[in-house]
Amino acid sequence: SNKWLAALAGGVLLAVSGGTAAETFDRGQALYENHCMSCHEATVHTREAHRATSIAELRKWVSTWSFHASLDWSSEEIDDVADFMDRSYYHFSAQP
């Protein structure tokens, strides 16, 4: 019947749009917001005297703090957080 087809089409649309939402999920941002923001406000990343002066140093700091916070992050999680921080605050990757 038409009601059944409409419900099926709605379910397919929901499934397709759900895929789009999953693609926009940023694991680095989620990890940062859940584990780093309790100690670090955004202002720590926008001050003039950055401790990190390159993406490699930024990854080192993320790795160091993930260890001290006993987060047991994988290298991929460390990369995701460092990449999120770079895109959001530092912009090392955008420099020539």
mmCIF file of C-alpha atoms in Angstrom:
data_model
loop_
_atom_site.group_PDB
_atom_site.id
_atom_site.type_symbol
_atom_site.label_atom_id
_atom_site.label_comp_id
_atom_site.label_asym_id
_atom_site.label_seq_id
_atom_site.Cartn_x
_atom_site.Cartn_y
_atom_site.Cartn_z
ATOM 1 C CA SER A 1 0.000 0.000 0.000
ATOM 2 C CA ASN A 2 0.975 3.652 -0.326
ATOM 3 C CA LYS A 3 1.387 4.129 3.454
ATOM 4 C CA TRP A 4 3.842 1.237 3.571
ATOM 5 C CA LEU A 5 5.836 2.647 0.632
ATOM 6 C CA ALA A 6 5.876 6.110 2.229
ATOM 7 C CA ALA A 7 7.158 4.664 5.507
ATOM 8 C CA LEU A 8 9.823 2.677 3.650
ATOM 9 C CA ALA A 9 10.894 5.756 1.673
ATOM 10 C CA GLY A 10 11.071 7.784 4.906
ATOM 11 C CA GLY A 11 13.249 5.108 6.499
ATOM 12 C CA VAL A 12 15.583 5.112 3.514
ATOM 13 C CA LEU A 13 15.863 8.896 3.669
ATOM 14 C CA LEU A 14 16.607 8.705 7.386
ATOM 15 C CA ALA A 15 19.321 6.114 6.776
ATOM 16 C CA VAL A 16 20.890 8.203 4.012
ATOM 17 C CA SER A 17 20.831 11.412 6.034
ATOM 18 C CA GLY A 18 22.224 9.503 9.035
ATOM 19 C CA GLY A 19 25.253 8.611 6.913
ATOM 20 C CA THR A 20 25.820 12.276 6.201
ATOM 21 C CA ALA A 21 25.773 13.136 9.902
ATOM 22 C CA ALA A 22 28.309 10.399 10.608
ATOM 23 C CA GLU A 23 30.638 11.831 7.968
ATOM 24 C CA THR A 24 30.710 15.194 9.745
ATOM 25 C CA PHE A 25 31.644 13.649 13.105
ATOM 26 C CA ASP A 26 35.090 14.832 14.158
ATOM 27 C CA ARG A 27 36.682 12.323 16.545
ATOM 28 C CA GLY A 28 39.521 14.728 17.363
ATOM 29 C CA GLN A 29 37.050 17.407 18.380
ATOM 30 C CA ALA A 30 35.037 14.948 20.471
ATOM 31 C CA LEU A 31 38.141 13.660 22.257
ATOM 32 C CA TYR A 32 39.380 17.206 22.869
ATOM 33 C CA GLU A 33 36.030 18.399 24.199
ATOM 34 C CA ASN A 34 35.581 15.349 26.446
ATOM 35 C CA HIS A 35 39.100 15.108 27.855
ATOM 36 C CA CYS A 36 41.030 18.347 27.373
ATOM 37 C CA MET A 37 38.573 21.195 27.896
ATOM 38 C CA SER A 38 38.248 20.496 31.596
ATOM 39 C CA CYS A 39 41.774 21.902 32.032
ATOM 40 C CA HIS A 40 42.339 23.877 28.818
ATOM 41 C CA GLU A 41 40.148 26.771 27.800
ATOM 42 C CA ALA A 42 40.426 27.949 24.191
ATOM 43 C CA THR A 43 42.479 30.941 25.362
ATOM 44 C CA VAL A 44 45.433 28.657 26.105
ATOM 45 C CA HIS A 45 45.685 28.020 22.358
ATOM 46 C CA THR A 46 45.330 31.618 21.259
ATOM 47 C CA ARG A 47 47.973 33.197 23.484
ATOM 48 C CA GLU A 48 51.034 34.675 21.799
ATOM 49 C CA ALA A 49 53.634 32.428 23.423
ATOM 50 C CA HIS A 50 52.678 29.019 22.027
ATOM 51 C CA ARG A 51 54.599 26.085 23.413
ATOM 52 C CA ALA A 52 53.997 24.230 20.168
ATOM 53 C CA THR A 53 55.573 25.829 17.128
ATOM 54 C CA SER A 54 54.846 23.074 14.570
ATOM 55 C CA ILE A 55 52.365 20.285 13.945
ATOM 56 C CA ALA A 56 55.001 17.779 15.137
ATOM 57 C CA GLU A 57 55.404 19.623 18.443
ATOM 58 C CA LEU A 58 51.631 19.892 18.797
ATOM 59 C CA ARG A 59 51.327 16.104 18.399
ATOM 60 C CA LYS A 60 54.088 15.682 20.998
ATOM 61 C CA TRP A 61 52.165 17.837 23.496
ATOM 62 C CA VAL A 62 48.915 15.965 22.849
ATOM 63 C CA SER A 63 50.756 12.669 23.328
ATOM 64 C CA THR A 64 52.417 13.894 26.527
ATOM 65 C CA TRP A 65 49.180 15.111 28.081
ATOM 66 C CA SER A 66 47.239 12.030 27.018
ATOM 67 C CA PHE A 67 49.862 9.985 28.895
ATOM 68 C CA HIS A 68 49.755 12.193 32.020
ATOM 69 C CA ALA A 69 45.953 12.072 32.019
ATOM 70 C CA SER A 70 46.060 8.248 31.719
ATOM 71 C CA LEU A 71 43.897 8.353 28.587
ATOM 72 C CA ASP A 72 45.741 5.530 26.814
ATOM 73 C CA TRP A 73 45.094 7.131 23.411
ATOM 74 C CA SER A 74 46.238 5.374 20.261
ATOM 75 C CA SER A 75 48.523 7.207 17.830
ATOM 76 C CA GLU A 76 45.462 7.713 15.592
ATOM 77 C CA GLU A 77 43.553 9.383 18.435
ATOM 78 C CA ILE A 78 46.555 11.605 19.196
ATOM 79 C CA ASP A 79 46.773 12.540 15.507
ATOM 80 C CA ASP A 80 43.022 13.264 15.402
ATOM 81 C CA VAL A 81 43.212 15.589 18.412
ATOM 82 C CA ALA A 82 46.347 17.338 17.128
ATOM 83 C CA ASP A 83 44.768 17.760 13.695
ATOM 84 C CA PHE A 84 41.585 19.186 15.258
ATOM 85 C CA MET A 85 43.634 21.628 17.340
ATOM 86 C CA ASP A 86 45.676 22.617 14.299
ATOM 87 C CA ARG A 87 42.543 23.284 12.223
ATOM 88 C CA SER A 88 40.844 25.144 15.060
ATOM 89 C CA TYR A 89 43.656 27.158 16.632
ATOM 90 C CA TYR A 90 47.203 26.791 15.347
ATOM 91 C CA HIS A 91 46.983 26.493 11.540
ATOM 92 C CA PHE A 92 50.486 25.021 11.173
ATOM 93 C CA SER A 93 49.348 22.866 8.242
ATOM 94 C CA ALA A 94 48.162 25.943 6.341
ATOM 95 C CA GLN A 95 51.579 27.595 6.524
ATOM 96 C CA PRO A 96 53.830 27.286 3.454
#
